[in-house]
XYZ file of C-alpha atoms in Angstrom:
657
model
C -59.109 13.335 44.932
C -61.989 15.394 46.337
C -65.465 14.021 46.775
C -66.797 16.471 44.199
C -64.303 15.319 41.643
C -65.093 11.683 42.361
C -68.830 12.307 41.856
C -68.331 14.343 38.622
C -69.248 12.424 35.456
C -66.408 11.009 33.344
C -66.001 12.303 29.751
C -67.592 10.007 27.213
C -65.202 7.817 25.141
C -64.398 9.106 21.647
C -66.717 7.945 18.915
C -65.450 5.390 16.367
C -65.446 8.122 13.709
C -63.194 10.320 15.873
C -60.831 7.406 16.520
C -60.619 6.625 12.819
C -59.927 10.246 12.025
C -57.147 10.400 14.672
C -55.558 7.148 13.514
C -55.668 8.195 9.876
C -54.032 11.524 10.700
C -51.228 9.850 12.680
C -50.580 7.007 10.287
C -50.633 9.192 7.179
C -48.114 11.745 8.518
C -44.527 10.357 8.543
C -43.388 12.707 11.314
C -46.393 11.753 13.532
C -45.953 8.082 12.654
C -42.432 8.020 14.085
C -43.597 8.979 17.568
C -46.418 6.442 17.747
C -45.526 3.785 20.362
C -46.896 0.880 18.209
C -47.531 1.954 14.642
C -48.407 -1.532 13.369
C -50.865 -2.068 16.245
C -52.497 1.292 15.451
C -52.737 0.304 11.773
C -54.388 -2.993 12.760
C -56.887 -1.088 14.902
C -57.629 1.231 11.992
C -58.354 -1.668 9.646
C -60.705 -3.150 12.215
C -62.674 0.105 12.544
C -62.905 0.897 8.828
C -65.817 -0.584 6.839
C -64.582 -2.764 3.928
C -66.015 -0.415 1.340
C -64.004 2.553 2.644
C -60.777 0.676 3.393
C -59.426 0.775 -0.177
C -59.201 4.507 -0.493
C -58.374 5.401 3.121
C -55.537 2.916 3.698
C -53.381 4.122 0.810
C -51.452 6.793 2.725
C -50.988 4.774 5.929
C -49.596 1.830 3.927
C -47.170 4.174 2.079
C -46.039 5.724 5.359
C -45.543 2.332 7.052
C -43.587 1.026 4.034
C -41.212 3.977 4.365
C -40.880 3.550 8.137
C -40.293 -0.230 7.964
C -38.342 -0.339 4.659
C -35.477 -2.232 6.352
C -37.854 -4.881 7.787
C -38.301 -7.495 5.064
C -41.159 -9.421 6.738
C -43.300 -6.330 7.418
C -42.605 -4.848 4.032
C -43.683 -7.973 2.208
C -46.902 -8.128 4.257
C -47.702 -4.506 3.477
C -47.054 -5.053 -0.266
C -49.291 -8.130 -0.179
C -52.047 -6.130 1.503
C -51.747 -3.356 -1.116
C -52.091 -5.953 -3.856
C -55.200 -7.451 -2.245
C -56.764 -4.012 -1.925
C -55.814 -3.027 -5.472
C -53.591 -0.144 -4.344
C -50.290 -1.085 -5.975
C -51.152 0.769 -9.172
C -51.244 4.147 -7.404
C -48.279 6.461 -8.031
C -48.029 7.350 -4.313
C -47.156 3.801 -3.378
C -44.700 2.985 -6.170
C -41.702 4.979 -4.797
C -42.268 3.472 -1.341
C -42.297 -0.040 -2.701
C -39.201 0.693 -4.745
C -37.398 2.098 -1.723
C -38.352 -0.974 0.326
C -37.172 -3.554 -2.236
C -34.066 -1.519 -3.038
C -33.040 -1.753 0.614
C -32.520 -5.497 0.155
C -29.917 -6.441 -2.532
C -31.463 -9.870 -3.140
C -34.779 -8.192 -4.084
C -33.312 -5.734 -6.602
C -34.894 -7.691 -9.510
C -38.308 -7.054 -7.870
C -37.517 -3.346 -7.677
C -36.470 -3.390 -11.327
C -39.791 -4.984 -12.266
C -41.685 -2.283 -10.401
C -39.696 0.469 -12.128
C -40.313 -1.086 -15.537
C -44.007 -0.289 -15.263
C -43.403 3.441 -14.736
C -43.235 6.252 -17.228
C -41.553 8.609 -14.709
C -37.779 8.812 -14.136
C -38.180 8.912 -10.357
C -38.504 5.091 -9.859
C -35.390 4.511 -11.985
C -33.515 7.145 -10.005
C -34.378 5.321 -6.778
C -33.274 2.014 -8.269
C -30.006 3.384 -9.614
C -29.201 5.037 -6.267
C -29.958 1.812 -4.419
C -27.642 -0.200 -6.706
C -24.823 2.292 -6.091
C -25.367 2.241 -2.311
C -25.077 -1.550 -2.332
C -21.835 -1.396 -4.358
C -23.423 -2.696 -7.557
C -22.544 -0.076 -10.186
C -23.034 -2.540 -13.067
C -26.616 -3.145 -11.944
C -27.069 0.629 -11.867
C -25.876 0.883 -15.488
C -28.224 -1.955 -16.462
C -31.140 -0.014 -14.945
C -30.100 3.098 -16.858
C -29.842 1.118 -20.109
C -33.361 -0.238 -19.512
C -34.534 3.281 -18.835
C -33.215 4.817 -22.050
C -34.429 1.854 -24.100
C -37.929 3.087 -23.218
C -38.310 6.329 -25.106
C -41.190 7.301 -22.836
C -38.918 7.614 -19.749
C -36.406 10.458 -20.299
C -33.581 10.804 -17.705
C -33.708 13.962 -15.626
C -31.158 16.146 -13.786
C -30.986 13.593 -10.941
C -30.342 10.643 -13.243
C -27.177 11.777 -14.988
C -24.921 12.400 -11.926
C -25.782 8.910 -10.573
C -25.149 7.199 -13.887
C -21.871 9.026 -14.377
C -20.806 7.875 -10.912
C -21.577 4.272 -11.971
C -19.472 4.773 -15.109
C -16.584 6.033 -12.963
C -16.791 3.086 -10.562
C -16.745 0.598 -13.435
C -14.117 2.594 -15.411
C -16.508 2.585 -18.376
C -15.195 5.586 -20.245
C -17.044 4.828 -23.509
C -20.447 4.776 -21.799
C -19.496 7.841 -19.766
C -18.845 9.769 -22.973
C -22.161 8.594 -24.380
C -23.967 9.777 -21.202
C -22.166 13.127 -21.545
C -23.451 13.528 -25.093
C -26.999 12.601 -24.078
C -26.918 15.022 -21.132
C -25.666 17.794 -23.428
C -28.447 17.106 -25.949
C -30.976 17.347 -23.136
C -29.418 20.679 -21.996
C -28.516 19.293 -18.562
C -24.702 19.314 -18.791
C -24.654 22.839 -17.425
C -25.988 21.855 -14.012
C -23.343 21.971 -11.267
C -24.028 18.427 -10.000
C -23.800 17.035 -13.511
C -20.611 18.933 -14.269
C -18.977 17.705 -11.064
C -19.985 14.148 -11.927
C -18.480 14.581 -15.409
C -15.172 15.855 -14.015
C -15.032 12.979 -11.532
C -15.975 10.372 -14.183
C -13.351 11.470 -16.680
C -10.694 11.792 -13.994
C -11.389 8.356 -12.500
C -11.439 6.784 -15.972
C -7.944 8.277 -16.628
C -8.924 10.958 -19.180
C -7.656 13.965 -17.235
C -7.601 16.084 -20.405
C -11.358 15.704 -20.868
C -11.868 16.236 -17.149
C -9.882 19.494 -17.296
C -11.899 20.571 -20.318
C -15.180 20.192 -18.441
C -13.615 21.863 -15.379
C -12.445 24.920 -17.290
C -15.854 25.236 -18.977
C -17.731 25.520 -15.665
C -19.188 28.957 -14.836
C -19.352 28.172 -11.153
C -17.202 25.721 -9.162
C -17.576 24.437 -5.643
C -15.129 22.526 -3.445
C -16.280 19.240 -5.038
C -15.270 20.562 -8.479
C -11.776 21.483 -7.347
C -11.260 18.296 -5.364
C -12.408 16.096 -8.231
C -9.914 17.664 -10.609
C -7.063 17.662 -8.088
C -7.772 14.019 -7.167
C -7.798 13.119 -10.877
C -4.304 14.515 -11.301
C -3.222 12.740 -8.117
C -4.608 9.385 -9.231
C -2.705 9.622 -12.543
C 0.516 10.620 -10.796
C 0.538 14.176 -12.170
C 1.416 15.714 -8.844
C 2.894 18.947 -10.185
C -0.343 19.723 -12.031
C -2.275 18.907 -8.850
C -0.147 21.304 -6.823
C -0.464 24.089 -9.420
C -4.258 23.710 -9.397
C -4.255 23.773 -5.614
C -2.326 27.072 -5.627
C -4.760 28.502 -8.156
C -7.631 27.336 -5.925
C -6.146 29.262 -3.007
C -5.474 32.334 -5.180
C -9.123 32.419 -6.316
C -10.322 32.206 -2.713
C -12.146 28.927 -3.191
C -13.130 26.821 -0.212
C -10.419 24.355 0.781
C -11.437 21.394 2.938
C -9.432 18.634 4.589
C -9.690 16.413 1.494
C -7.859 19.028 -0.572
C -5.186 19.648 2.009
C -4.557 15.955 2.559
C -4.409 15.183 -1.183
C -1.755 17.834 -1.762
C 0.242 16.912 1.366
C 0.237 13.300 0.167
C 1.340 14.518 -3.263
C 4.389 16.254 -1.792
C 5.363 12.926 -0.188
C 5.031 11.219 -3.572
C 7.319 13.884 -5.005
C 9.774 13.252 -2.105
C 9.332 16.863 -0.969
C 8.856 16.028 2.702
C 9.601 19.547 3.860
C 6.705 20.900 1.746
C 4.363 18.231 3.075
C 5.121 19.105 6.689
C 5.002 22.834 5.840
C 1.507 22.388 4.406
C 0.346 20.651 7.576
C 1.856 23.474 9.613
C -0.140 25.948 7.524
C -3.288 23.920 8.215
C -2.693 24.161 11.978
C -1.904 27.859 11.914
C -4.803 28.652 9.598
C -7.336 26.786 11.672
C -8.072 24.276 8.903
C -9.785 21.042 9.797
C -7.234 18.377 10.617
C -8.266 14.733 10.700
C -6.543 11.426 11.246
C -5.514 11.246 7.599
C -3.483 14.454 8.081
C -1.690 12.880 11.044
C -0.856 9.766 9.022
C 0.551 11.869 6.192
C 2.643 13.955 8.578
C 4.000 10.837 10.274
C 4.903 9.332 6.893
C 6.787 12.480 5.931
C 8.817 12.388 9.141
C 9.423 8.651 8.649
C 10.915 9.063 5.213
C 12.958 12.153 6.097
C 14.152 10.821 9.469
C 12.774 13.768 11.425
C 12.342 12.283 14.869
C 11.732 15.558 16.785
C 9.032 16.702 14.368
C 7.546 13.229 14.366
C 7.207 13.437 18.158
C 5.323 16.739 17.769
C 2.889 15.090 15.387
C 2.512 12.204 17.845
C 1.672 14.756 20.554
C -0.898 16.388 18.253
C -2.497 12.995 17.688
C -2.787 12.489 21.456
C -4.330 15.955 21.942
C -6.859 15.226 19.167
C -7.599 11.821 20.769
C -6.673 10.111 17.498
C -3.739 8.161 18.938
C -5.758 4.960 19.284
C -6.883 4.878 15.634
C -5.066 1.939 14.010
C -3.829 3.829 10.947
C -2.462 6.664 13.129
C -0.707 4.470 15.665
C 0.776 2.325 12.876
C 2.100 5.427 11.138
C 3.592 6.774 14.403
C 5.230 3.395 15.194
C 6.654 3.352 11.677
C 8.020 6.878 12.209
C 9.825 5.877 15.418
C 11.161 2.690 13.797
C 12.526 4.450 10.742
C 14.075 7.099 12.933
C 15.942 4.317 14.811
C 13.981 4.862 18.024
C 12.868 1.276 18.515
C 12.444 1.857 22.252
C 9.468 4.211 21.714
C 8.188 2.091 18.821
C 8.094 -0.985 21.012
C 6.523 0.949 23.883
C 3.630 2.132 21.655
C 3.247 -1.350 20.220
C 2.930 -2.846 23.716
C 0.255 -0.247 24.580
C -1.990 -1.456 21.748
C -4.905 -3.576 22.982
C -5.036 -5.831 19.960
C -2.261 -5.185 17.396
C -3.284 -5.892 13.833
C -1.240 -7.349 10.993
C 0.111 -3.950 9.922
C 1.399 -3.214 13.454
C 3.173 -6.585 13.705
C 4.737 -6.074 10.256
C 5.849 -2.595 11.222
C 7.674 -3.853 14.296
C 9.399 -6.659 12.398
C 10.398 -4.180 9.676
C 11.711 -1.767 12.306
C 13.951 -4.381 13.887
C 14.993 -5.477 10.390
C 16.114 -1.920 9.603
C 18.437 -2.040 12.606
C 19.602 -5.578 11.686
C 18.341 -6.900 15.040
C 17.539 -10.428 13.986
C 16.892 -11.731 17.494
C 14.329 -9.036 18.306
C 12.625 -9.534 14.968
C 12.522 -13.257 15.708
C 10.864 -12.657 19.075
C 8.228 -10.416 17.536
C 7.573 -12.945 14.790
C 7.093 -15.769 17.338
C 4.757 -13.568 19.428
C 2.810 -12.797 16.291
C 2.261 -16.450 15.465
C 1.356 -17.278 19.104
C -1.220 -14.447 19.166
C -3.130 -16.054 16.278
C -2.278 -13.248 13.860
C -1.485 -14.933 10.572
C 1.727 -13.541 8.949
C 1.314 -12.539 5.346
C 3.855 -12.498 2.542
C 5.006 -8.987 3.552
C 5.909 -10.303 7.008
C 7.888 -13.209 5.643
C 9.683 -11.212 2.933
C 10.761 -8.588 5.464
C 12.053 -11.198 7.906
C 13.709 -13.259 5.148
C 15.587 -10.203 3.879
C 16.978 -9.673 7.357
C 17.998 -13.330 7.620
C 19.815 -13.002 4.263
C 21.687 -9.863 5.370
C 22.976 -11.381 8.600
C 23.281 -14.929 7.204
C 20.899 -16.263 9.855
C 20.346 -19.724 8.403
C 18.441 -21.152 11.370
C 15.656 -18.536 11.265
C 15.638 -18.642 7.481
C 14.953 -22.371 7.521
C 12.091 -21.848 9.980
C 10.570 -19.290 7.582
C 11.010 -21.707 4.687
C 8.979 -24.267 6.605
C 6.314 -21.628 7.388
C 6.099 -20.675 3.669
C 5.529 -24.287 2.632
C 2.889 -24.869 5.338
C 0.981 -21.718 4.466
C 1.008 -22.443 0.743
C 2.616 -19.191 -0.499
C 3.212 -20.869 -3.850
C 2.258 -17.977 -6.130
C 4.322 -15.298 -4.391
C 7.514 -15.146 -6.464
C 9.019 -12.476 -4.215
C 9.004 -14.947 -1.291
C 10.845 -17.633 -3.234
C 13.339 -15.100 -4.529
C 13.995 -14.065 -0.936
C 14.562 -17.682 0.017
C 17.086 -18.097 -2.810
C 18.844 -14.943 -1.680
C 18.950 -16.102 1.940
C 20.340 -19.559 1.157
C 22.847 -18.140 -1.355
C 24.232 -15.604 1.118
C 24.400 -18.336 3.757
C 26.529 -20.500 1.456
C 23.838 -23.209 1.002
C 23.985 -23.150 -2.786
C 22.520 -26.621 -3.315
C 19.432 -25.666 -1.294
C 19.214 -22.333 -3.150
C 19.286 -24.189 -6.483
C 16.615 -26.596 -5.301
C 14.348 -23.681 -4.462
C 15.190 -22.109 -7.843
C 14.312 -25.331 -9.667
C 10.972 -25.689 -7.916
C 9.830 -22.252 -9.102
C 7.422 -22.151 -12.045
C 8.579 -18.790 -13.315
C 11.845 -16.952 -12.789
C 12.593 -13.273 -13.080
C 15.775 -11.232 -13.071
C 15.903 -11.243 -9.259
C 15.831 -15.058 -9.196
C 18.807 -15.253 -11.589
C 20.653 -12.421 -9.840
C 20.521 -14.243 -6.509
C 21.835 -17.465 -8.023
C 24.606 -15.667 -9.951
C 25.675 -13.758 -6.832
C 25.591 -16.872 -4.633
C 27.816 -18.999 -6.866
C 30.033 -15.994 -7.644
C 30.776 -15.398 -3.933
C 31.809 -19.017 -3.620
C 34.270 -18.707 -6.525
C 32.119 -20.738 -8.878
C 32.017 -18.185 -11.657
C 31.560 -20.776 -14.397
C 28.240 -21.768 -12.846
C 27.274 -18.099 -12.519
C 27.932 -17.600 -16.200
C 25.718 -20.574 -17.004
C 22.869 -19.005 -15.093
C 23.504 -15.689 -16.856
C 23.320 -17.423 -20.252
C 20.180 -19.269 -19.206
C 18.626 -15.929 -18.263
C 19.462 -14.388 -21.622
C 18.091 -17.449 -23.437
C 14.832 -17.141 -21.494
C 14.311 -13.667 -22.945
C 15.217 -11.627 -19.862
C 17.559 -8.780 -20.770
C 20.106 -7.746 -18.116
C 20.149 -4.448 -16.309
C 23.005 -2.514 -14.655
C 22.590 -4.332 -11.361
C 22.872 -7.874 -12.649
C 25.901 -6.823 -14.750
C 27.654 -5.808 -11.526
C 26.756 -9.217 -10.085
C 28.060 -11.275 -13.011
C 31.247 -9.157 -13.338
C 31.876 -9.682 -9.606
C 31.425 -13.425 -10.127
C 34.077 -13.345 -12.865
C 36.349 -11.365 -10.518
C 36.080 -13.887 -7.695
C 36.830 -16.791 -10.075
C 39.655 -15.240 -12.094
C 37.695 -15.341 -15.324
C 39.443 -12.416 -17.022
C 38.530 -13.178 -20.643
C 34.890 -13.801 -19.792
C 34.745 -10.593 -17.715
C 36.248 -8.518 -20.500
C 33.744 -9.975 -22.998
C 30.789 -9.149 -20.726
C 32.097 -5.644 -20.070
C 32.333 -5.106 -23.810
C 28.809 -6.507 -24.409
C 27.316 -4.150 -21.858
C 27.269 -1.254 -24.328
C 27.282 -3.030 -27.658
C 24.702 -5.756 -26.960
C 22.713 -4.676 -23.939
C 22.838 -0.885 -24.233
C 24.009 -0.381 -20.667
C 26.374 2.517 -19.951
C 29.099 1.387 -17.488
C 28.836 3.014 -14.087
C 31.353 3.334 -11.253
C 30.353 -0.102 -9.875
C 31.155 -1.788 -13.180
C 34.589 -0.157 -13.429
C 35.216 -1.181 -9.832
C 34.461 -4.806 -10.692
C 36.834 -4.728 -13.663
C 39.646 -3.155 -11.590
C 39.090 -5.863 -8.978
C 39.102 -8.525 -11.728
C 42.485 -7.395 -13.075
C 43.959 -6.891 -9.625
C 42.969 -10.361 -8.426
C 44.474 -11.855 -11.589
C 47.738 -10.016 -10.991
C 47.280 -7.796 -14.039
C 48.330 -4.615 -12.221
C 49.132 -2.586 -15.325
C 45.686 -3.224 -16.791
C 44.033 -2.464 -13.455
C 45.957 0.821 -13.139
C 45.233 1.738 -16.761
C 41.510 1.190 -16.322
C 41.567 3.066 -13.024
C 43.042 6.063 -14.793
C 40.474 5.857 -17.608
C 37.361 5.761 -15.453
C 35.149 8.853 -15.766
C 34.542 8.658 -12.012
C 36.797 9.433 -9.045
C 38.486 6.264 -7.700
C 36.580 4.604 -4.855
C 37.985 2.909 -1.802
C 36.998 -0.450 -3.288
C 39.038 0.164 -6.442
C 42.124 1.317 -4.570
C 41.792 -1.483 -2.001
C 41.801 -3.988 -4.833
C 45.127 -2.566 -6.099
C 46.567 -2.558 -2.570
C 45.658 -6.206 -2.117
C 47.126 -7.131 -5.490
C 50.393 -5.264 -4.814
C 50.658 -6.966 -1.423
C 50.081 -10.417 -2.872
C 52.508 -9.894 -5.791
C 55.183 -8.337 -3.588
C 55.174 -5.131 -5.619
C 56.243 -2.921 -2.739
C 57.092 0.137 -4.844
C 53.659 0.021 -6.505
C 52.063 -0.498 -3.103
C 53.692 2.665 -1.788
C 52.451 4.553 -4.857
C 48.889 3.359 -4.330
C 49.026 4.245 -0.612
C 50.159 7.772 -1.527
C 47.402 8.016 -4.123
C 44.845 7.074 -1.464
C 46.111 9.801 0.835
C 46.148 12.407 -1.942
C 42.583 11.592 -2.992
C 41.333 11.339 0.567
C 40.136 7.774 -0.043
C 39.408 5.874 3.144
C 38.622 2.166 3.141
C 35.619 1.330 5.305
C 36.528 -1.201 7.989
C 35.280 -4.727 7.400
C 32.032 -5.711 9.090
C 31.190 -9.273 10.092
C 28.614 -11.086 12.233
C 29.357 -13.544 14.981
C 26.945 -15.971 16.616
C 28.124 -16.611 20.158
C 25.164 -18.794 21.062
C 22.744 -16.021 22.006
C 22.161 -14.406 18.626
C 24.128 -12.647 15.955
C 26.407 -9.737 16.956
C 28.036 -7.345 14.464
C 31.669 -6.314 14.903
C 34.161 -4.146 12.977
C 37.814 -4.737 12.221
C 39.918 -3.586 15.195
C 36.841 -2.662 17.267
C 37.544 -3.130 20.978
C 34.572 -1.078 22.186
C 32.089 -3.927 21.656
C 31.209 -5.369 25.108
C 31.419 -8.875 23.586
C 34.879 -8.182 22.096
C 36.766 -10.659 24.415
C 34.400 -13.460 23.445
C 34.479 -12.552 19.759
C 38.286 -12.527 19.606
C 38.468 -15.790 21.501
C 36.333 -17.361 18.744
C 38.575 -15.711 16.121
C 41.680 -17.227 17.742
C 40.139 -20.691 17.572
C 39.203 -20.171 13.901
C 42.745 -18.956 13.103
C 44.293 -22.097 14.654
C 41.909 -24.264 12.633
C 42.851 -22.462 9.449
C 46.559 -22.846 10.121
C 46.081 -26.615 10.339
C 44.480 -26.759 6.896
C 46.839 -27.650 4.045
C 45.059 -25.478 1.498
C 45.067 -22.315 3.600
C 47.353 -19.609 2.163
C 49.457 -17.195 4.153
C 47.384 -14.327 2.809
C 44.169 -15.782 4.219
C 45.821 -16.233 7.581
C 47.160 -12.678 7.442
C 43.617 -11.417 6.674
C 42.296 -13.245 9.732
C 44.961 -11.792 11.954
C 44.235 -8.300 10.593
C 40.699 -8.675 11.956
C 42.193 -8.420 15.423
C 43.451 -4.937 14.627
């Protein structure tokens, strides 16, 4: 600094009047207020400089600006409101919206906001209150505010009120009130506004009245993307996918704006209609047309490939997700893992799963379901144990998926462990779980345990009875199966085609010819069920097992369906057992003429390190030597049993091929 500058006089400090003017200008302007380093300190300084007589009028705008700036700070807001009351400023219209906005920011203070709005004759305070209720997820409170508003004839709703109230009606599914609001808006001449019309379409659609929604939609002079999306989403929500697709095509034909919401809704609709090719084609059009693709699009594309089994295309969508940096979004990675699992590529599914930092419940369930699809009980067991050890609590979907696998492969040990887990976790109200337990124990031959589970259930459905009937039927206890069937009918549950197959099969395995014939006759006359191929197959098997070859052949010739391998195999077995070699040759020739091939028998063997599937005569299995060694031991044990027939021994030997 030069000597001359040091000796020059300093500028005089600003006068108190100038300071007051500067502070008032900064505190009254919201944009200037935001850049002040300490707004509350500046306000305190202003109060100190102002004479008491002038404070009342001059502090109104600064208090309003500070209320807006600190509307999320409860302590500051309450202090500012208290100051306005002490200064007599709360009656001014400038302050009322700010106070309403402040109290509306805090759900517990909504009654205070309602009290403030009640003293107004303008719709603006009510609009602020209704919007606040909706933003806090309290649509019923919003409707209560609207009701209070219209009860005061001096406060007419305006063009901003109706769209918000109609949204509240949609969120509460209050169609009756929505119609009343529509009438009131029409009487006020506001139902022609675009925002109001869009809200009407959305309200009617979300309340399930798509006819009324379409009526409003068709009556609109101008439509924007919200109008189209609301109508298309309404059709989608009600399951009217064909109408949604037709409206989408009309939207494109009229050159209307199509955003990602529209594309995703229609692509999801194609999946619901099982038209996976169209879903993927639509996504391809989005990519080629430069449309906005988001993570929802990727999930939909992965789902389409999952259900159609398109692994190569699924990998392309996976690659697109990586390029878009969406591959770490939970919903996307879960959909991609599901795609790999359903396409039988568990190696890549497991690799992606291991790459996840913290897999959620959906990811764990997806992996267990994937191994269940491939009947890999041991891998599913490992994943389940890892899941429990990682403090992720399995839900009923996890347990049902794993139980179904245990039932298919007759894995009693893992099934028992799951049963213990179900009891510990208190899944008492999930009937599907208990039905799965019954199915697992029945297929594992533990009928007494299955019946104990059945008896502990509070309510039974057709699945419960079907599992019990099938379990006892497979064990040759058809009489017990029929008791359960009668008990089901007496409880008011009418049979369907599936349970009729189950009970007819039970009769077949127990030689209950008369009972089977009676049930087959009742199917049409009493239960209104038209016999399908599976029912005829059961009856052919029933006659064949009972040695009634003529009846079996007669029914086989009368079936309106081509003979299946199961039907012909039943006749072959009966001819073999009865020693009817001429008939056996005839049936063999019939099989050749019809091109009927009997699928080789499939069984599971537990060699101490998990269950392994094997086919009749299959020597390609790497564990074949061990499997056939176990079969030899079982055959010797069967030969030593007095009640073992030659046919059963022959069947065991045939397993060796």
